[in-house]
Amino acid sequence: MAVFGGKRQRRTRAGAAGGKGAGATGFRRFSAGFRPGNSGFRREAAAGGKGTGATSFRRISGGPKSGVWDPENTDGEVWTFSVRAFELPLPERTINVNYDGFAEDVRVGDELLVDGGMARFEVIEKLGPDVKCCCTDPGLLLPRANLTFWRDGIIVRERNAMLPTISSKDWLDIDFGIAEGVDFIAVSFVKFAEVIKHLKSYIAARSRGSDIAVLVKIESIDSLKNLEEIIRASDGVMVARGDMGAQVPLEQVPSIQQKVVQLCRQLNKPVIVASQLLDSMIEYPTPTRAEVADVSEAVRQRADALMLSGGSAMGRCPEKALSVLRSVSLTIEKWWREEKRHETLELQGVSSSFSDKISEEICNSTAKMANSLGADAVFVFTKTGHMASLLSRCRPDCPVFDFTTSTSVRRRLNLQWGLIPFRLSFSDDMESNLNHTFSLLKARGMIQSGDLVIALSDMLQSIQVMNTLRKSHSSPCHVILNEMIRCDGARTFGTLNLKEDSSVH
């Protein structure tokens, strides 16, 4: 989410999980978790999200979840974990588990961890669908908590192999999302890239011409085994650290987060760091200093977006939690630019076609030029959003304003680092387009007279360069605009670059 005020545009995005605080002013990305009986809320969320930027429907599937609401437990208490369907309210000291094979898989002596260790229980007796457990480490049991069980110090993972990534109910939820025109569908507990490919094919068949993006949640050991293939097949990634911490040793979570963030950057996929950000703000108006350091580390890793979970879904101070994300992101990014901490990560090429390689080189050069010359902004006039995405991958110091005629492209670009997208109608006269965008941004206080701007476009259909670069290249590459422009209209200089072939996309 960008915070506008002179040149203080924040590059790292902020998002929120749906709940009582999700309607707080300022959220540009919104995630609604599917739960039974909340179709009215989901429909309202979809409609509300379309007015603010982008809506993501996030499904929780593929792992046992506990169905309790904020009960506190004490050491030595005996609780019942059951797969039976109960009428609400649940019986006293009873936790409902949504994994049917739970009672069969668990053994007496196993250790149950709620949300990666927020509370611990030891299995003492099995009675049909009920499992009696003694609390050994009391804590707060939150709704939809993740449940894992350990045997002899090792997590029991056989259950994940038994569970489908997308259940029959999930397909109904996906149909709902397609019908409502959501921007993103996020899939939990993905084990193989084929799941993502299958879902994309399904979306394409059910909604021809749809531009729904598929995100994956990296939150299990199974995901890590096929990490690169899964990321390549997806349109973006969420690092769900809470569920991840329930399946791997806690000390490994930071390195896994950094690995996923860097790999997504290399593969040009937006990445969201989520789960347990500012979790103390569920109850308190001020976060811990360690939580602030956690947020700043995600910003320094150059993640595209940060996502609140409990703080917005059920927290007492959702607006304050968002304010903390804003202020920390602004401060760290400002420090990063002032200290001239430019990227040490060497980006590998991600393009396969010759035209895409040209676009990639243009964007790499533009980012370096913008940083070297201290440009105040980069303008990207784009049809598909691909060139804007490539420029975001380079993480230039200045804000990148993207102009497109497509509403879906504008909404999708909201997720990516440093991009500030607008939907505009273009004329055939590029000079007129530039003047229109200058006037628009000056009126909003985003640029001012005298600012130095680099302008790119992948939309011009003008001069062709047939064999200048490579004789074997048969399809033409069009010259694009790449100029350094003063906001008052005076050109400083112009350079010749090539346009990506729009037919590739």
Coordinates of C-alpha atoms in Angstrom, one line a residue:
M1 CA 0.0 0.0 0.0
A2 CA 1.4 3.4 -1.0
V3 CA 1.4 6.3 1.4
F4 CA 1.3 9.5 -0.6
G5 CA 2.7 12.7 0.7
G6 CA 5.3 14.5 -1.4
K7 CA 7.8 11.8 -2.3
R8 CA 7.2 9.5 0.6
Q9 CA 5.6 6.7 -1.4
R10 CA 6.0 3.4 0.5
R11 CA 7.2 0.6 -1.8
T12 CA 6.4 -2.4 0.4
R13 CA 2.7 -3.2 0.3
A14 CA 0.4 -3.9 3.4
G15 CA -2.6 -6.2 3.5
A16 CA -5.0 -7.5 5.9
A17 CA -6.9 -10.7 6.7
G18 CA -10.7 -10.3 6.8
G19 CA -12.5 -9.8 10.0
K20 CA -14.1 -7.2 12.2
G21 CA -11.2 -4.8 11.6
A22 CA -10.8 -5.5 7.9
G23 CA -12.9 -2.5 6.9
A24 CA -10.4 -0.1 8.4
T25 CA -9.6 2.8 6.0
G26 CA -6.3 2.3 4.1
F27 CA -6.2 -1.4 3.2
R28 CA -5.5 -1.9 -0.5
R29 CA -5.3 -5.6 -0.3
F30 CA -7.9 -7.7 1.6
S31 CA -8.0 -11.4 2.3
A32 CA -11.2 -13.2 3.3
G33 CA -10.9 -16.7 4.7
F34 CA -13.6 -19.2 3.7
R35 CA -15.6 -20.6 6.6
P36 CA -19.0 -22.3 6.7
G37 CA -22.0 -20.0 6.5
N38 CA -20.3 -16.7 5.7
S39 CA -21.1 -16.3 2.1
G40 CA -22.8 -13.0 2.8
F41 CA -19.7 -11.7 4.4
R42 CA -17.6 -13.0 1.5
R43 CA -19.8 -11.4 -1.1
E44 CA -19.7 -8.1 0.8
A45 CA -15.9 -8.4 1.1
A46 CA -15.6 -9.0 -2.6
A47 CA -17.7 -5.9 -3.4
G48 CA -15.9 -3.8 -0.8
G49 CA -12.4 -4.9 -2.0
K50 CA -13.1 -3.9 -5.6
G51 CA -13.5 -0.3 -4.4
T52 CA -10.2 -0.3 -2.6
G53 CA -7.8 -2.0 -4.9
A54 CA -7.7 -5.8 -4.8
T55 CA -9.5 -8.6 -3.1
S56 CA -7.9 -12.0 -2.3
F57 CA -9.9 -14.9 -1.1
R58 CA -7.7 -17.1 1.0
R59 CA -8.8 -20.6 1.7
I60 CA -7.5 -22.6 4.6
S61 CA -7.3 -26.3 3.7
G62 CA -5.1 -29.4 3.8
G63 CA -4.4 -29.4 7.6
P64 CA -6.3 -30.0 10.8
K65 CA -7.8 -26.9 12.3
S66 CA -9.3 -26.5 15.8
G67 CA -12.8 -25.0 16.1
V68 CA -12.7 -23.1 19.3
W69 CA -13.1 -19.4 20.2
D70 CA -10.6 -17.9 22.7
P71 CA -10.9 -20.4 25.6
E72 CA -8.1 -20.3 28.1
N73 CA -6.7 -23.5 29.5
T74 CA -4.6 -24.4 32.6
D75 CA -1.9 -26.9 33.2
G76 CA -3.2 -30.4 34.0
E77 CA -6.7 -29.9 32.6
V78 CA -8.1 -32.7 30.4
W79 CA -9.6 -31.6 27.1
T80 CA -11.4 -33.6 24.4
F81 CA -10.3 -33.3 20.8
S82 CA -13.1 -34.6 18.6
V83 CA -13.9 -35.0 15.0
R84 CA -17.7 -35.3 15.7
A85 CA -20.0 -32.6 14.4
F86 CA -21.3 -30.6 17.4
E87 CA -24.1 -28.1 17.7
L88 CA -22.8 -24.8 18.9
P89 CA -21.8 -23.9 21.5
L90 CA -19.3 -26.8 22.0
P91 CA -19.3 -28.8 25.2
E92 CA -17.0 -27.5 27.9
R93 CA -13.3 -28.2 27.3
T94 CA -13.9 -29.6 23.9
I95 CA -12.0 -28.8 20.7
N96 CA -13.5 -29.7 17.3
V97 CA -10.9 -31.0 14.7
N98 CA -11.8 -30.8 11.0
Y99 CA -9.6 -33.7 10.0
D100 CA -11.6 -36.9 9.9
G101 CA -8.6 -39.2 10.2
F102 CA -7.3 -37.5 13.3
A103 CA -8.5 -40.0 15.9
E104 CA -7.1 -42.9 13.9
D105 CA -3.7 -41.3 13.2
V106 CA -2.9 -40.0 16.7
R107 CA -1.5 -42.3 19.4
V108 CA -1.4 -42.3 23.2
G109 CA 1.7 -40.4 24.2
D110 CA 1.8 -38.1 21.2
E111 CA 2.2 -34.4 21.8
L112 CA -0.3 -32.0 20.2
L113 CA 0.8 -28.5 19.4
V114 CA -1.7 -25.7 18.8
D115 CA -0.5 -23.0 16.4
G116 CA 3.0 -24.2 16.6
G117 CA 3.3 -24.3 20.4
M118 CA 0.9 -21.6 21.6
A119 CA -0.5 -24.5 23.7
R120 CA 0.6 -28.1 24.2
F121 CA -1.3 -31.3 25.1
E122 CA -0.4 -34.9 25.6
V123 CA -2.7 -37.7 24.4
I124 CA -3.8 -39.8 27.3
E125 CA -6.7 -41.8 25.9
K126 CA -8.6 -42.6 22.7
L127 CA -12.4 -43.1 22.7
G128 CA -13.7 -43.6 19.2
P129 CA -13.9 -40.2 17.5
D130 CA -12.8 -38.5 20.8
V131 CA -9.2 -38.1 21.9
K132 CA -8.6 -37.1 25.6
C133 CA -5.6 -34.9 26.1
C134 CA -3.9 -33.4 29.2
C135 CA -2.7 -29.8 28.9
T136 CA 1.1 -29.7 29.5
D137 CA 1.7 -26.1 28.4
P138 CA -1.3 -23.8 28.8
G139 CA -2.1 -20.9 26.4
L140 CA -4.8 -19.2 24.5
L141 CA -6.7 -21.3 21.9
L142 CA -7.7 -19.1 19.0
P143 CA -10.3 -20.0 16.4
R144 CA -9.2 -21.9 13.3
A145 CA -5.9 -22.7 15.0
N146 CA -3.5 -25.0 13.3
L147 CA -3.0 -28.4 14.9
T148 CA 0.1 -30.6 14.6
F149 CA 1.1 -33.7 16.5
W150 CA 4.5 -35.0 17.3
R151 CA 5.8 -38.5 18.2
D152 CA 9.2 -39.1 19.7
G153 CA 10.2 -35.5 18.9
I154 CA 9.4 -35.8 15.2
I155 CA 6.3 -34.3 13.5
V156 CA 3.8 -36.9 12.2
R157 CA 3.4 -36.0 8.6
E158 CA 1.5 -39.0 7.1
R159 CA -1.7 -37.1 7.5
N160 CA -0.7 -34.5 4.9
A161 CA -0.2 -37.1 2.3
M162 CA -3.8 -38.3 2.9
L163 CA -5.4 -34.9 2.5
P164 CA -6.2 -33.4 -0.9
T165 CA -4.8 -29.9 -1.5
I166 CA -8.1 -28.8 -2.9
S167 CA -11.2 -30.4 -1.3
S168 CA -14.7 -30.8 -2.7
K169 CA -15.8 -27.8 -0.6
D170 CA -12.8 -25.8 -1.9
W171 CA -14.0 -26.2 -5.5
L172 CA -17.4 -24.7 -4.5
D173 CA -15.5 -21.8 -2.8
I174 CA -13.5 -21.4 -6.0
D175 CA -16.6 -21.3 -8.1
F176 CA -17.9 -18.6 -5.7
G177 CA -14.7 -16.5 -6.2
I178 CA -14.9 -16.9 -10.0
A179 CA -18.5 -15.7 -10.0
E180 CA -17.7 -12.7 -7.8
G181 CA -14.7 -11.7 -10.0
V182 CA -12.0 -11.9 -7.3
D183 CA -8.5 -10.9 -8.2
F184 CA -6.6 -13.6 -6.4
I185 CA -7.2 -17.2 -5.2
A186 CA -4.7 -18.4 -2.7
V187 CA -4.2 -22.2 -2.2
S188 CA -3.0 -23.7 1.1
F189 CA -0.7 -26.6 1.7
V190 CA 0.5 -27.0 -1.9
K191 CA 2.7 -30.1 -2.4
F192 CA 3.1 -30.1 -6.2
A193 CA 3.1 -27.6 -9.0
E194 CA 0.5 -29.7 -10.8
V195 CA -2.1 -28.6 -8.3
I196 CA -1.6 -25.0 -9.4
K197 CA -1.6 -25.8 -13.1
H198 CA -4.8 -27.8 -12.7
L199 CA -6.5 -24.9 -10.8
K200 CA -5.4 -22.4 -13.5
S201 CA -6.9 -24.7 -16.2
Y202 CA -10.1 -24.9 -14.2
I203 CA -10.4 -21.1 -13.8
A204 CA -9.7 -20.6 -17.5
A205 CA -12.4 -23.1 -18.5
R206 CA -15.0 -21.8 -16.1
S207 CA -14.4 -18.1 -16.8
R208 CA -12.9 -17.5 -20.3
G209 CA -11.0 -14.3 -20.4
S210 CA -10.7 -14.2 -16.6
D211 CA -7.6 -12.6 -15.2
I212 CA -7.7 -14.3 -11.7
A213 CA -4.2 -14.9 -10.4
V214 CA -3.4 -18.0 -8.3
L215 CA -1.2 -17.5 -5.2
V216 CA 0.3 -20.3 -3.2
K217 CA 0.9 -20.4 0.6
I218 CA 4.3 -21.8 1.5
E219 CA 3.6 -23.3 4.9
S220 CA 4.6 -26.9 5.0
I221 CA 7.6 -29.2 4.6
D222 CA 6.0 -30.7 1.5
S223 CA 6.0 -27.2 -0.2
L224 CA 9.7 -26.8 0.5
K225 CA 10.5 -30.0 -1.3
N226 CA 9.2 -28.7 -4.6
L227 CA 9.6 -25.0 -3.9
E228 CA 11.0 -23.7 -7.2
E229 CA 8.5 -25.7 -9.3
I230 CA 5.6 -24.5 -7.2
I231 CA 6.7 -20.8 -7.4
R232 CA 7.2 -21.0 -11.2
A233 CA 3.7 -22.4 -11.7
S234 CA 2.1 -19.7 -9.5
D235 CA 1.3 -16.0 -9.9
G236 CA 2.6 -15.1 -6.5
V237 CA 3.5 -16.5 -3.1
M238 CA 2.6 -16.1 0.5
V239 CA 5.1 -17.1 3.2
A240 CA 2.8 -18.3 6.0
R241 CA 5.3 -18.4 8.8
G242 CA 2.8 -19.5 11.5
D243 CA 1.9 -22.8 9.9
M244 CA 5.5 -23.2 8.7
G245 CA 6.8 -22.9 12.3
A246 CA 4.5 -25.7 13.3
Q247 CA 6.3 -28.1 10.9
V248 CA 9.9 -27.1 11.0
P249 CA 12.2 -26.1 13.9
L250 CA 11.6 -22.5 14.9
E251 CA 15.2 -21.5 14.3
Q252 CA 14.8 -22.4 10.6
V253 CA 11.9 -20.2 9.8
P254 CA 13.9 -17.0 9.2
S255 CA 16.2 -18.6 6.7
I256 CA 13.2 -20.2 4.9
Q257 CA 11.5 -16.8 4.7
Q258 CA 14.6 -15.2 3.2
K259 CA 15.1 -18.1 0.7
V260 CA 11.4 -17.9 -0.5
V261 CA 11.6 -14.1 -0.8
Q262 CA 14.8 -14.2 -2.8
L263 CA 13.6 -17.0 -5.0
C264 CA 10.4 -15.2 -5.8
R265 CA 12.4 -12.1 -6.7
Q266 CA 14.6 -14.1 -9.0
L267 CA 11.5 -15.7 -10.7
N268 CA 9.6 -12.3 -10.9
K269 CA 6.8 -13.5 -8.7
P270 CA 5.3 -11.2 -6.0
V271 CA 5.8 -12.4 -2.5
I272 CA 3.9 -11.7 0.7
V273 CA 5.3 -12.2 4.2
A274 CA 2.4 -13.1 6.4
S275 CA 1.4 -14.8 9.7
Q276 CA 2.0 -13.4 13.2
L277 CA 3.1 -9.9 12.1
L278 CA 2.4 -7.6 15.0
D279 CA 0.4 -10.3 16.8
S280 CA 0.6 -8.6 20.2
M281 CA -1.6 -5.9 18.7
I282 CA -4.5 -8.3 18.8
E283 CA -4.7 -7.3 22.4
Y284 CA -2.5 -4.2 22.8
P285 CA -2.3 -0.8 21.1
T286 CA 1.5 -1.0 20.8
P287 CA 3.6 -3.8 19.4
T288 CA 6.7 -5.3 21.0
R289 CA 10.1 -4.0 19.8
A290 CA 10.9 -7.4 18.6
E291 CA 7.8 -7.4 16.3
V292 CA 8.9 -4.0 14.9
A293 CA 12.3 -5.6 14.1
D294 CA 10.5 -8.5 12.5
V295 CA 8.6 -6.1 10.2
S296 CA 11.8 -4.2 9.3
E297 CA 13.6 -7.4 8.4
A298 CA 10.8 -8.3 5.9
V299 CA 11.1 -4.8 4.4
R300 CA 14.9 -5.1 4.2
Q301 CA 14.5 -8.5 2.4
R302 CA 12.6 -6.5 -0.2
A303 CA 9.3 -8.5 0.1
D304 CA 6.5 -7.1 -2.1
A305 CA 3.9 -7.1 0.6
L306 CA 3.3 -7.6 4.3
M307 CA 0.1 -9.0 5.6
L308 CA -1.6 -8.6 8.9
S309 CA -3.5 -11.7 10.2
G310 CA -5.0 -11.7 13.7
G311 CA -4.3 -8.0 14.1
S312 CA -6.9 -7.1 11.5
A313 CA -9.2 -10.2 11.6
M314 CA -10.0 -10.0 15.3
G315 CA -7.6 -7.5 16.8
R316 CA -8.7 -4.6 19.0
C317 CA -6.6 -2.0 17.1
P318 CA -6.6 -2.9 13.4
E319 CA -6.0 0.8 12.3
K320 CA -3.1 1.2 14.7
A321 CA -1.6 -2.1 13.5
L322 CA -1.8 -0.9 9.9
S323 CA -0.3 2.5 11.0
V324 CA 2.7 0.6 12.5
L325 CA 3.2 -1.3 9.2
R326 CA 3.2 2.1 7.3
S327 CA 5.6 3.9 9.6
V328 CA 8.1 1.1 9.9
S329 CA 8.1 0.5 6.1
L330 CA 8.5 4.2 5.4
T331 CA 11.4 4.5 7.9
I332 CA 13.3 1.5 6.8
E333 CA 13.0 2.2 3.1
K334 CA 14.0 5.8 3.7
W335 CA 17.0 4.6 5.6
W336 CA 17.8 2.2 2.8
R337 CA 17.8 4.9 0.2
E338 CA 19.8 7.4 2.2
E339 CA 22.5 4.8 3.0
K340 CA 22.6 4.0 -0.7
R341 CA 22.2 0.3 0.1
H342 CA 21.6 -0.8 -3.4
E343 CA 21.0 -4.4 -4.3
T344 CA 23.6 -7.1 -3.8
L345 CA 21.3 -9.7 -5.2
E346 CA 22.3 -10.5 -8.8
L347 CA 19.2 -11.0 -10.8
Q348 CA 19.2 -13.8 -13.3
G349 CA 17.3 -13.6 -16.6
V350 CA 13.7 -14.8 -16.4
S351 CA 12.6 -14.2 -20.1
S352 CA 12.5 -17.0 -22.7
S353 CA 11.5 -15.2 -25.9
F354 CA 13.7 -12.6 -27.6
S355 CA 11.1 -9.8 -27.2
D356 CA 10.8 -10.5 -23.5
K357 CA 14.5 -10.5 -23.1
I358 CA 14.6 -7.0 -24.7
S359 CA 12.0 -5.8 -22.3
E360 CA 13.9 -7.2 -19.4
E361 CA 17.1 -5.5 -20.4
I362 CA 15.3 -2.2 -20.9
C363 CA 13.9 -2.4 -17.3
N364 CA 17.2 -3.4 -15.8
S365 CA 18.9 -0.4 -17.5
T366 CA 16.1 1.9 -16.5
A367 CA 16.4 1.0 -12.8
K368 CA 20.1 1.6 -12.9
M369 CA 19.7 4.9 -14.7
A370 CA 17.0 6.0 -12.3
N371 CA 19.2 5.3 -9.3
S372 CA 22.4 6.8 -10.8
L373 CA 20.7 10.0 -12.0
G374 CA 18.5 10.4 -8.9
A375 CA 15.3 10.3 -11.0
D376 CA 12.1 11.3 -9.1
A377 CA 9.8 8.8 -10.8
V378 CA 9.5 6.3 -13.6
F379 CA 6.3 6.3 -15.8
V380 CA 5.4 3.0 -17.4
F381 CA 2.6 3.0 -20.0
T382 CA 1.7 -0.7 -20.2
K383 CA -0.9 -2.9 -21.8
T384 CA -0.3 -6.2 -20.0
G385 CA 1.6 -5.0 -16.9
H386 CA 4.6 -7.2 -17.8
M387 CA 7.1 -4.4 -18.2
A388 CA 5.9 -2.8 -15.0
S389 CA 6.4 -6.1 -13.2
L390 CA 10.0 -6.4 -14.6
L391 CA 10.8 -2.9 -13.4
S392 CA 9.4 -3.7 -9.9
R393 CA 11.7 -6.7 -9.8
C394 CA 14.7 -4.3 -10.1
R395 CA 13.5 -2.4 -6.9
P396 CA 14.5 1.2 -8.2
D397 CA 14.8 3.9 -5.5
C398 CA 12.1 6.1 -7.0
P399 CA 8.4 5.4 -7.2
V400 CA 7.1 3.7 -10.4
F401 CA 3.8 5.0 -11.7
D402 CA 2.0 2.6 -14.1
F403 CA -0.7 3.5 -16.5
T404 CA -2.9 0.9 -18.2
T405 CA -6.2 0.7 -19.9
S406 CA -7.1 -2.5 -18.1
T407 CA -8.8 -2.6 -14.8
S408 CA -7.7 -6.1 -14.0
V409 CA -4.0 -5.3 -14.8
R410 CA -4.2 -2.2 -12.5
R411 CA -5.6 -4.2 -9.7
R412 CA -3.1 -7.0 -10.1
L413 CA -0.2 -4.6 -10.1
N414 CA -1.3 -3.3 -6.7
L415 CA 0.4 -6.3 -5.1
Q416 CA 3.9 -5.6 -6.5
W417 CA 6.7 -3.7 -4.9
G418 CA 6.9 0.0 -5.6
L419 CA 4.2 0.1 -8.3
I420 CA 1.5 2.7 -8.1
P421 CA -1.0 1.8 -10.9
F422 CA -3.6 3.9 -12.6
R423 CA -6.2 3.0 -15.2
L424 CA -6.4 5.6 -17.9
S425 CA -7.6 5.9 -21.5
F426 CA -4.8 6.6 -23.9
S427 CA -4.7 8.5 -27.2
D428 CA -2.5 7.8 -30.1
D429 CA -0.5 10.9 -29.3
M430 CA 2.2 10.0 -26.7
E431 CA 2.8 13.6 -26.0
S432 CA -0.8 14.0 -25.0
N433 CA -0.6 11.0 -22.8
L434 CA 2.4 12.3 -21.0
N435 CA 0.9 15.7 -20.4
H436 CA -2.3 14.0 -19.1
T437 CA -0.4 11.9 -16.6
F438 CA 1.8 14.9 -15.5
S439 CA -1.4 16.9 -14.7
L440 CA -3.0 14.0 -12.9
L441 CA 0.0 13.3 -10.6
K442 CA 0.8 17.0 -10.0
A443 CA -2.8 17.5 -8.9
R444 CA -2.4 14.6 -6.4
G445 CA 0.9 15.9 -5.1
M446 CA 2.8 12.9 -6.3
I447 CA 5.2 14.8 -8.5
Q448 CA 6.0 18.5 -8.9
S449 CA 7.4 20.8 -11.5
G450 CA 11.1 20.2 -12.1
D451 CA 11.0 16.5 -11.2
L452 CA 13.1 14.2 -13.4
V453 CA 11.0 11.4 -14.8
I454 CA 11.9 8.4 -17.0
A455 CA 9.1 7.3 -19.3
L456 CA 8.7 3.8 -20.7
S457 CA 6.0 2.4 -23.0
D458 CA 5.2 -1.1 -24.4
M459 CA 2.2 0.3 -26.2
L460 CA 3.6 2.2 -29.2
Q461 CA 3.2 0.7 -32.6
S462 CA 5.6 2.9 -34.5
I463 CA 9.0 2.4 -36.0
Q464 CA 10.2 -1.2 -36.5
V465 CA 13.7 -2.5 -36.1
M466 CA 13.9 -5.7 -38.0
N467 CA 17.4 -7.1 -38.1
T468 CA 19.5 -4.5 -36.3
L469 CA 20.2 -6.7 -33.2
R470 CA 19.8 -10.3 -34.5
K471 CA 19.3 -11.4 -38.1
S472 CA 17.7 -14.6 -37.0
H473 CA 14.9 -12.8 -35.2
S474 CA 11.9 -12.9 -37.5
S475 CA 9.2 -11.0 -35.6
P476 CA 9.6 -7.2 -35.4
C477 CA 10.4 -5.4 -32.2
H478 CA 8.9 -1.9 -32.0
V479 CA 10.7 1.1 -30.8
I480 CA 9.4 2.4 -27.5
L481 CA 9.7 5.7 -25.7
N482 CA 12.4 5.9 -23.1
E483 CA 13.0 9.5 -22.3
M484 CA 14.3 11.5 -19.4
I485 CA 11.7 14.3 -19.0
R486 CA 11.5 17.3 -16.8
C487 CA 8.0 17.6 -15.3
D488 CA 7.7 21.1 -16.8
G489 CA 7.8 19.5 -20.3
A490 CA 11.5 20.1 -21.2
R491 CA 13.2 17.0 -22.5
T492 CA 16.7 16.4 -21.1
F493 CA 17.6 13.7 -23.6
G494 CA 16.1 10.7 -25.4
T495 CA 17.3 7.2 -25.9
L496 CA 16.2 4.4 -28.3
N497 CA 14.9 1.2 -26.9
L498 CA 12.7 -1.6 -28.1
K499 CA 9.1 -2.5 -27.4
E500 CA 8.1 -5.9 -26.1
D501 CA 6.0 -7.8 -28.6
S502 CA 2.5 -7.8 -27.2
S503 CA 1.7 -11.0 -28.9
V504 CA 3.9 -12.9 -26.5
H505 CA 1.4 -12.3 -23.7

